[in-house]
Tab-separated table of C-alpha atoms and ligand atoms in Angstrom:
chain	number	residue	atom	x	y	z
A	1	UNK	CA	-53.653	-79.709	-9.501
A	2	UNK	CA	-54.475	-80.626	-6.144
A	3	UNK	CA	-51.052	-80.870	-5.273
A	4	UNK	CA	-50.122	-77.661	-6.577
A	5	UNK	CA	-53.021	-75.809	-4.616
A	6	UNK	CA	-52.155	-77.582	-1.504
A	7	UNK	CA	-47.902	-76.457	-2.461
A	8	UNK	CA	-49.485	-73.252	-2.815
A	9	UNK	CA	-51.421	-73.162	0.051
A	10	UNK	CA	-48.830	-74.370	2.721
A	11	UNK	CA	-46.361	-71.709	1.206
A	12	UNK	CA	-48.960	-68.978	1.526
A	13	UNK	CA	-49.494	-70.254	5.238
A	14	UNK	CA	-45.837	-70.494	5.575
A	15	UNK	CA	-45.345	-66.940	4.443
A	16	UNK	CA	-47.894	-65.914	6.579
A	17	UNK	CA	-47.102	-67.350	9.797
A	18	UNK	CA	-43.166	-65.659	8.726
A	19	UNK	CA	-44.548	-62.279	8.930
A	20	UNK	CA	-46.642	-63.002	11.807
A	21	UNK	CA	-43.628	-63.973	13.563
A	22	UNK	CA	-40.881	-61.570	11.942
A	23	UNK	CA	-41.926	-58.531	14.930
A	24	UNK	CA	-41.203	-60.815	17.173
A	25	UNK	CA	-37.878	-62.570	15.757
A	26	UNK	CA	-36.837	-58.952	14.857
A	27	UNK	CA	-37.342	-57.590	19.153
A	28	UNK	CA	-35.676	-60.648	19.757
A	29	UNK	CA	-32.718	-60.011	17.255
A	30	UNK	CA	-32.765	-56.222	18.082
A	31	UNK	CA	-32.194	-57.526	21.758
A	32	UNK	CA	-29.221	-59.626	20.761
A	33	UNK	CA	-27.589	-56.981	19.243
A	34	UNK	CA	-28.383	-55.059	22.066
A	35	UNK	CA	-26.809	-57.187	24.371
A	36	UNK	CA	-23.805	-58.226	22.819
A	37	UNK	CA	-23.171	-54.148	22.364
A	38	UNK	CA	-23.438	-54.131	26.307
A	39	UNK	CA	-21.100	-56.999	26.270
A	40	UNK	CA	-18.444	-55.604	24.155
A	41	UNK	CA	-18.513	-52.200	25.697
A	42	UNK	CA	-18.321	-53.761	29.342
A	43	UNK	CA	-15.414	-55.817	27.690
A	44	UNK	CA	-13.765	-52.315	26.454
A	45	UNK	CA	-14.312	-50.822	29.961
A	46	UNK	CA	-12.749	-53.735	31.715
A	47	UNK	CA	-9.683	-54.001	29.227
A	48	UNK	CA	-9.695	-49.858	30.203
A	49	UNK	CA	-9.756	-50.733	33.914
A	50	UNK	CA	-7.044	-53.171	33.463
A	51	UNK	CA	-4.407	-50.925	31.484
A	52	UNK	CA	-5.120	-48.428	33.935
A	53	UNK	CA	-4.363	-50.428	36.765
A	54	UNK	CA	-0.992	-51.153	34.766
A	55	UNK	CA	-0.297	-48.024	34.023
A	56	UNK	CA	-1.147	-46.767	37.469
A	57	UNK	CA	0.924	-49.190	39.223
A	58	UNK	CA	3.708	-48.780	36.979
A	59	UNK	CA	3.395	-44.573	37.389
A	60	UNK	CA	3.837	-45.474	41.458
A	61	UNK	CA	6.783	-47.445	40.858
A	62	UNK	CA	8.789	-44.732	38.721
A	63	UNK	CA	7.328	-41.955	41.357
A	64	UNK	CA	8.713	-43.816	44.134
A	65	UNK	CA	12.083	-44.703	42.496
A	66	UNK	CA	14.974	-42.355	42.903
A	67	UNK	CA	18.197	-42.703	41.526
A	68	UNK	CA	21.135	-42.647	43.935
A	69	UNK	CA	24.687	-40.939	43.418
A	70	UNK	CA	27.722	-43.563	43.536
A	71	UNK	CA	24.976	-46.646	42.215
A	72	UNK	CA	26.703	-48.326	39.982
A	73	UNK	CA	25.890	-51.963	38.106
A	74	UNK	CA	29.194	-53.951	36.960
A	75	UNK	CA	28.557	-56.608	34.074
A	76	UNK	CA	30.244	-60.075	34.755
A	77	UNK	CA	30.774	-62.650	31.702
A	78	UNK	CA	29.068	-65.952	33.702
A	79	UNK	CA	28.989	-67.817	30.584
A	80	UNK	CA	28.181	-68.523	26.947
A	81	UNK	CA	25.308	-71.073	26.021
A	82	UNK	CA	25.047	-72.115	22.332
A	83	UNK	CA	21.513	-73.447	21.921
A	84	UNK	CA	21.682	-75.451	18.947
A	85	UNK	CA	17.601	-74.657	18.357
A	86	UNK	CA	16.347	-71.776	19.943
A	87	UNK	CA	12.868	-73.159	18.760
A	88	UNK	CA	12.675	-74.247	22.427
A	89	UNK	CA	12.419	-70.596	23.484
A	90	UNK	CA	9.274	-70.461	21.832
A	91	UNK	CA	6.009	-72.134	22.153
A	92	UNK	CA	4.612	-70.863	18.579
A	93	UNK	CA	7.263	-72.099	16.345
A	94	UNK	CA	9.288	-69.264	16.569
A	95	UNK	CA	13.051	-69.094	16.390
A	96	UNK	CA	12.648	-73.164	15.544
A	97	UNK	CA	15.954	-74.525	14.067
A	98	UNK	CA	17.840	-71.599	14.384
A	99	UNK	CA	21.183	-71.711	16.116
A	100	UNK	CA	22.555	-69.059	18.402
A	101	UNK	CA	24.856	-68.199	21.232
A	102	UNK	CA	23.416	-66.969	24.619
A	103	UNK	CA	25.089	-64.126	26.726
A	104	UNK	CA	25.007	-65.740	30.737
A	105	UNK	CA	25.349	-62.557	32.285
A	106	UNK	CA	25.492	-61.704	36.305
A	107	UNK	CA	25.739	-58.080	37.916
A	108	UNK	CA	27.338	-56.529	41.174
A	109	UNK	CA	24.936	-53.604	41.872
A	110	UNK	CA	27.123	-51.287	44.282
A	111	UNK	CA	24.802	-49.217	46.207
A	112	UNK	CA	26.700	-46.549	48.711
A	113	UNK	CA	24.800	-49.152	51.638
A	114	UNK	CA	25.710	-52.704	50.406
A	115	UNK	CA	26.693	-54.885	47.193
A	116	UNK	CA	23.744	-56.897	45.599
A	117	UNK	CA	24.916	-59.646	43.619
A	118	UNK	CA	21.908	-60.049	40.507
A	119	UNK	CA	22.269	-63.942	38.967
A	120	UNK	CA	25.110	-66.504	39.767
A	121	UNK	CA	25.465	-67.509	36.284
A	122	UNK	CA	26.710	-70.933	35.031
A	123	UNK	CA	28.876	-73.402	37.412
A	124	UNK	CA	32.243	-72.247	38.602
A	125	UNK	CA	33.724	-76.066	38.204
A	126	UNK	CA	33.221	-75.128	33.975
A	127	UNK	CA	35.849	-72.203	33.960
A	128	UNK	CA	38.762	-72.946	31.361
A	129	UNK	CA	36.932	-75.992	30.061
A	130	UNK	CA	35.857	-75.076	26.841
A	131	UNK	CA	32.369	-75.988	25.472
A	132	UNK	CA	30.627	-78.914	27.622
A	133	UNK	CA	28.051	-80.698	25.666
A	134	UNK	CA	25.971	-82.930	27.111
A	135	UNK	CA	23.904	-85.794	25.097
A	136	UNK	CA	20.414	-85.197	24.165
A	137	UNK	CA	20.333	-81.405	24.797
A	138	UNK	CA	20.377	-78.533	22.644
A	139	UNK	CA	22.700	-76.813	25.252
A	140	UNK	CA	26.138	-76.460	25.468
A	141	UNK	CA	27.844	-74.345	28.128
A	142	UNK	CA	31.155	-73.145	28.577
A	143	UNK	CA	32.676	-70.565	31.099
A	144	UNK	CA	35.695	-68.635	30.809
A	145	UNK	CA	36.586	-67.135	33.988
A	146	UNK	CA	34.658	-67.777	37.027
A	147	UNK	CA	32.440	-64.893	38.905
A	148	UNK	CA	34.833	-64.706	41.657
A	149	UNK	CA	37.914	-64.433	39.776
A	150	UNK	CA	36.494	-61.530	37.875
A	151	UNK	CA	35.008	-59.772	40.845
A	152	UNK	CA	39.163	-59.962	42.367
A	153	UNK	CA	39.545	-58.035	39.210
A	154	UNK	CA	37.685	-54.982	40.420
A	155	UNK	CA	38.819	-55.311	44.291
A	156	UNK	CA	35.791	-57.563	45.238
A	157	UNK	CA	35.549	-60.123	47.171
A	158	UNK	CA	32.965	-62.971	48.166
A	159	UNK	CA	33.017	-61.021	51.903
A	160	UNK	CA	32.105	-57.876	50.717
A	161	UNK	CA	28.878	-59.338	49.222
A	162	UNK	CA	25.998	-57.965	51.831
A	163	UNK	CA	23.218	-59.643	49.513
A	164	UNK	CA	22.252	-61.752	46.459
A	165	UNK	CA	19.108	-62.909	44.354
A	166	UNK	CA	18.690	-65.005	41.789
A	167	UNK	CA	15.867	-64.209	38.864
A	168	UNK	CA	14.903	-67.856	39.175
A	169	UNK	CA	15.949	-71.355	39.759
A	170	UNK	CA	17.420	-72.894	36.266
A	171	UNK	CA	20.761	-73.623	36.511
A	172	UNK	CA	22.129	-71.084	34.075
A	173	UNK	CA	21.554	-68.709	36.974
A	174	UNK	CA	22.323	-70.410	40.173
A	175	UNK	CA	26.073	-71.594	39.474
A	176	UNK	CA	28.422	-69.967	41.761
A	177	UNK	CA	26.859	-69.254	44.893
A	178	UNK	CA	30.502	-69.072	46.664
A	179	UNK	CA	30.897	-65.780	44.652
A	180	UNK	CA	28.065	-64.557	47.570
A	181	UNK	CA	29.988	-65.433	50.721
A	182	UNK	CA	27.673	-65.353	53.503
A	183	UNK	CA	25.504	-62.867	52.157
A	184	UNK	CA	21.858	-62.640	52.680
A	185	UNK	CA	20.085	-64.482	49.967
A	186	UNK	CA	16.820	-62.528	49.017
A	187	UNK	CA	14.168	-64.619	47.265
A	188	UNK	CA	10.804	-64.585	46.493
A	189	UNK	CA	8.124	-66.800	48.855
A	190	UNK	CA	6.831	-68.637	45.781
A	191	UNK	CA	10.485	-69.703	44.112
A	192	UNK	CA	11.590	-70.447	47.759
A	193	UNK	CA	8.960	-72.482	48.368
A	194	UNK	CA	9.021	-74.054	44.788
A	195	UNK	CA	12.555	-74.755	45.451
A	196	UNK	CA	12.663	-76.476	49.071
A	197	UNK	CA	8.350	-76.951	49.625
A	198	UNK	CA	7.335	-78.722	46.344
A	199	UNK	CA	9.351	-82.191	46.610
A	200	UNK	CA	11.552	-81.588	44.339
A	201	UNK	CA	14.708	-83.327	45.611
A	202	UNK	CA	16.400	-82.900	42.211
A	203	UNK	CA	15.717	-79.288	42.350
A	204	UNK	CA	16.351	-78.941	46.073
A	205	UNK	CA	19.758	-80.723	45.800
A	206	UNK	CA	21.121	-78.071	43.307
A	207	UNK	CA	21.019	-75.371	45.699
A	208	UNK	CA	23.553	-77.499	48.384
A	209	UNK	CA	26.195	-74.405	47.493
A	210	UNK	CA	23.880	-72.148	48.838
A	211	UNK	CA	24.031	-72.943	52.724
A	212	UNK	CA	26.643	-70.607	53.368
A	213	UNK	CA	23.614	-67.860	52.358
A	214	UNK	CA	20.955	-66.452	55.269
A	215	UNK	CA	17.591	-66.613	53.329
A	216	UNK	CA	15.573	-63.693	53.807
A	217	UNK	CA	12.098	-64.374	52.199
A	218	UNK	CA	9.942	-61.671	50.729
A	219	UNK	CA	6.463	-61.310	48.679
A	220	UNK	CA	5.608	-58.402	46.395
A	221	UNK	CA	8.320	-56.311	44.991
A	222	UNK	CA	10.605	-55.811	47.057
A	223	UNK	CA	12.588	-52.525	47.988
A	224	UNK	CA	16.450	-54.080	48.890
A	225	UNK	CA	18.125	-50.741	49.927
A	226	UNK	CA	15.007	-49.167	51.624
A	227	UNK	CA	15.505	-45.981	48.940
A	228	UNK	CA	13.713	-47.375	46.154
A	229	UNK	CA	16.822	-47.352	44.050
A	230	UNK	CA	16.942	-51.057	43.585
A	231	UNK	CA	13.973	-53.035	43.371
A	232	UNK	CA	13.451	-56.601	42.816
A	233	UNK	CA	10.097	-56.676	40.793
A	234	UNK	CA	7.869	-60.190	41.197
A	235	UNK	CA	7.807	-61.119	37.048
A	236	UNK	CA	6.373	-64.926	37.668
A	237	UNK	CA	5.726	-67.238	34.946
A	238	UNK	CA	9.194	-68.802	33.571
A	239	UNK	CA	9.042	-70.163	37.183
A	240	UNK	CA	6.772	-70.017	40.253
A	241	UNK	CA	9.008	-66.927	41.622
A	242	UNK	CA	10.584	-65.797	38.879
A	243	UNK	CA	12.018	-61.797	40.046
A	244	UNK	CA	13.358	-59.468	37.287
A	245	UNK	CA	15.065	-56.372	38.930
A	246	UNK	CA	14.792	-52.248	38.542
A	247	UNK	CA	18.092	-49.970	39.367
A	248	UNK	CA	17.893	-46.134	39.291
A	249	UNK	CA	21.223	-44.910	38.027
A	250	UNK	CA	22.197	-41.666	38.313
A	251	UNK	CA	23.283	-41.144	35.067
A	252	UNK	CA	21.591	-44.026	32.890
A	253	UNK	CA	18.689	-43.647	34.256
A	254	UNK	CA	15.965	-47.004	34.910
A	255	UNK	CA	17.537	-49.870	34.139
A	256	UNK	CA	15.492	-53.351	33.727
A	257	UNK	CA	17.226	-56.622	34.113
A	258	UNK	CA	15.106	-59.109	32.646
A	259	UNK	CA	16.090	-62.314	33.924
A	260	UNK	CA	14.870	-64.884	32.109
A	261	UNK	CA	11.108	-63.145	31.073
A	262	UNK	CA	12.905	-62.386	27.832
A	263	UNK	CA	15.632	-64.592	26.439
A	264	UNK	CA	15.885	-62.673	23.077
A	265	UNK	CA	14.941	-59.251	21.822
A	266	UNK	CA	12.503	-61.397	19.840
A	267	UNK	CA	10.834	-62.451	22.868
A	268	UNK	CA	10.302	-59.124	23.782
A	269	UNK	CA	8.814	-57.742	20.408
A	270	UNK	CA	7.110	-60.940	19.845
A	271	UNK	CA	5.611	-61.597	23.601
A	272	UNK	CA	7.072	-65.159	23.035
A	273	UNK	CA	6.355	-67.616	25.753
A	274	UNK	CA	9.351	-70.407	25.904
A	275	UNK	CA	8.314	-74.189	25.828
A	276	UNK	CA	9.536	-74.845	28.777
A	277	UNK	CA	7.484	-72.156	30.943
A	278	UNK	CA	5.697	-73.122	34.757
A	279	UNK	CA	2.521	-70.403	33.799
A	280	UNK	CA	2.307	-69.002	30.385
A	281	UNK	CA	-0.671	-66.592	31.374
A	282	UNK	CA	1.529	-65.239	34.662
A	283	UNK	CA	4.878	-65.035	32.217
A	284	UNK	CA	2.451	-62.751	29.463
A	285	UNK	CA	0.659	-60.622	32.413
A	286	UNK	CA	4.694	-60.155	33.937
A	287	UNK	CA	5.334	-58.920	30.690
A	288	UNK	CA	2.473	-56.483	30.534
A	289	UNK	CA	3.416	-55.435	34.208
A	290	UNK	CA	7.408	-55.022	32.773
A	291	UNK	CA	6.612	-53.305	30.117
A	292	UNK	CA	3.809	-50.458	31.937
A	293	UNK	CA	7.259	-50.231	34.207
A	294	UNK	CA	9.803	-49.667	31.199
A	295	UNK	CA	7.437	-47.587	29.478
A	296	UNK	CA	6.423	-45.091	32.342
A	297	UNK	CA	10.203	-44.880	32.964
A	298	UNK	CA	11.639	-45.201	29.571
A	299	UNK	CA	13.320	-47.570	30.862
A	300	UNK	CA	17.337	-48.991	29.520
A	301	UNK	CA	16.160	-52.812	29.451
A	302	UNK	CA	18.796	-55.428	29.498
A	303	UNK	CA	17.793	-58.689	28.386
A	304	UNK	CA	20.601	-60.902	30.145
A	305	UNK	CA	20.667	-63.778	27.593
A	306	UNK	CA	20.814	-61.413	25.118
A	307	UNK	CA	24.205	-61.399	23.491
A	308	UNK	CA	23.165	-58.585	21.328
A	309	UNK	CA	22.716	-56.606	24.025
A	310	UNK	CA	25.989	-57.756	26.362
A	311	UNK	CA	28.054	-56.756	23.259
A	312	UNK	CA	27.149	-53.422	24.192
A	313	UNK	CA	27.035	-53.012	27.854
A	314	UNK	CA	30.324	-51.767	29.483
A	315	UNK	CA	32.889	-54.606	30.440
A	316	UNK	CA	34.920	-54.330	34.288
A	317	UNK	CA	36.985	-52.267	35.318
A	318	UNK	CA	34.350	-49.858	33.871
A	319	UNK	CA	30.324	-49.677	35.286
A	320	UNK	CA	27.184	-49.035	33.987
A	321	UNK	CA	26.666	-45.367	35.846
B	1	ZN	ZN1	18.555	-68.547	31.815
């Protein structure tokens, strides 16, 4: 009995000292709520701010581009890669075990003041060898013809290059430098720096075919013909310096070269980040930044490992227009 009154007793005080409390717990919850309303609407305002910014920054870029009459982009064949699992592509999982053949595309842009040269594609010395596995990697290259020998094809040669850029280091896209002649080699400040400032010997040593090239190094996007008609656009992530590229066409309209910020039209629908990636947060704000720019300018987007897409794109003597 005396337990039971004292069971009683304690609940009664229990209940009691709940209710003499609950105004208090209840302010305290009500300013919780409060709070993490504030939170989530200055969270909605800032993701606001931010697409804005996008948006705005991509609305300058297609106000400032104008197409030019006689720009033209050629499509050269540097290459085929089968990747025996694209699974490396992707960080998630995606694409893992699958086998598929990658496009290794480079462009002459002809602008009515100079020839840009867009990716050097795989190495020259692999022309007419057939597929070139190598032990322990899940690619294997091959290259028909080489860049130069295709560029004869249309009347070009290596001296009437005036300037080239590369999307990013890898080796896919630094192969035939000769193709350039003496041109002037336009490259981002971080990928230039990544390249010859970082220690990298390996890295450093595969750009020995490039002395030939005058190095003219540039931050932000940069405007190559002064017009706005070709643009090299800073898309960093893949690597330090990593530069996709914009060309008004007269006729076509925007078109986006990726370089390697999309390797399949899956990483573009998907937003996959590859494995092997120097920033993933840089290569998924790039993409956010590439895609305000395709959107605002409905943009033709090439993705140049795409072979899906190089299937389709007009083969020399004729030009994208
Ligand atoms: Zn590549």
């Amino acid at each position: 009995m005396t337990t039971k009154l004292f069971t009683a007793a304690a609940i009664g005080a229990l209940v009691l000292a709940a209710c003499q409390h609950a105004p208090e717990s209840q302010t305290a919850e009500a300013e919780i709520v409060e709070a993490a309303a504030q939170a989530s609407e200055a969270a909605a305002i800032a993701t606001e701010q931010a697409a804005e910014s996008v948006e705005a920054s991509a609305r300058a870029v297609a106000f400032l581009a104008k197409p030019v009459d006689a720009l033209k982009i050629y499509v050269f064949d540097c290459g085929k890669i089968n990747v025996s699992n694209v699974g490396v592509f992707s960080a998630n999982g995606y694409f893992e075990g699958q086998e598929r053949d990658f496009s290794d595309t480079c462009y002459l842009i002809r602008h009515p003041e100079g020839d840009l040269l867009w990716d050097l594609g795989l190495p020259g010395g692999l022309a007419g060898m057939g597929p070139q596995p190598s032990e322990g990697s899940v690619f294997t290259p091959s290259l028909e013809r080489t860049l130069v020998d295709q560029m004869a094809g249309i009347g070009v040669t290596p001296a009437d290059i005036d300037y080239v850029s590369i999307s990013h280091y890898h080796f896919d896209h630094i192969g035939q430098p000769d193709a350039a002649g003496e041109a002037t080699w336009l490259i981002s400040e971080r990928e230039y720096n990544a390249i010859y400032q970082s220690g990298n010997d390996e890295l450093k040593a595969q750009f020995a075919g490039f002395e030939a090239l005058t190095p003219k190094v540039f931050t932000g996007d940069f405007d190559v013909f002064g017009d706005n008609s070709v643009r090299i656009l800073q898309t960093p992530g893949h690597t330090e310096g990593h530069t996709s590229l914009q060309v008004e066409l007269p006729e076509t309209g925007t078109v986006l070269l990726t370089g390697d910020l999309y390797h399949q039209f899956e990483s573009r629908t998907e937003k996959l980040v590859p494995g092997f990636n120097t920033s993933a947060d840089e290569t998924l704000a790039s993409m956010d930044k590439f895609e305000g720019i395709a959107d605002v300018s409905e943009a033709k987007v090439i993705i140049q490992h795409e072979a899906r897409d190089y299937a389709t794109l007009p083969k020399p003597p004729e030009a994208l227009k």
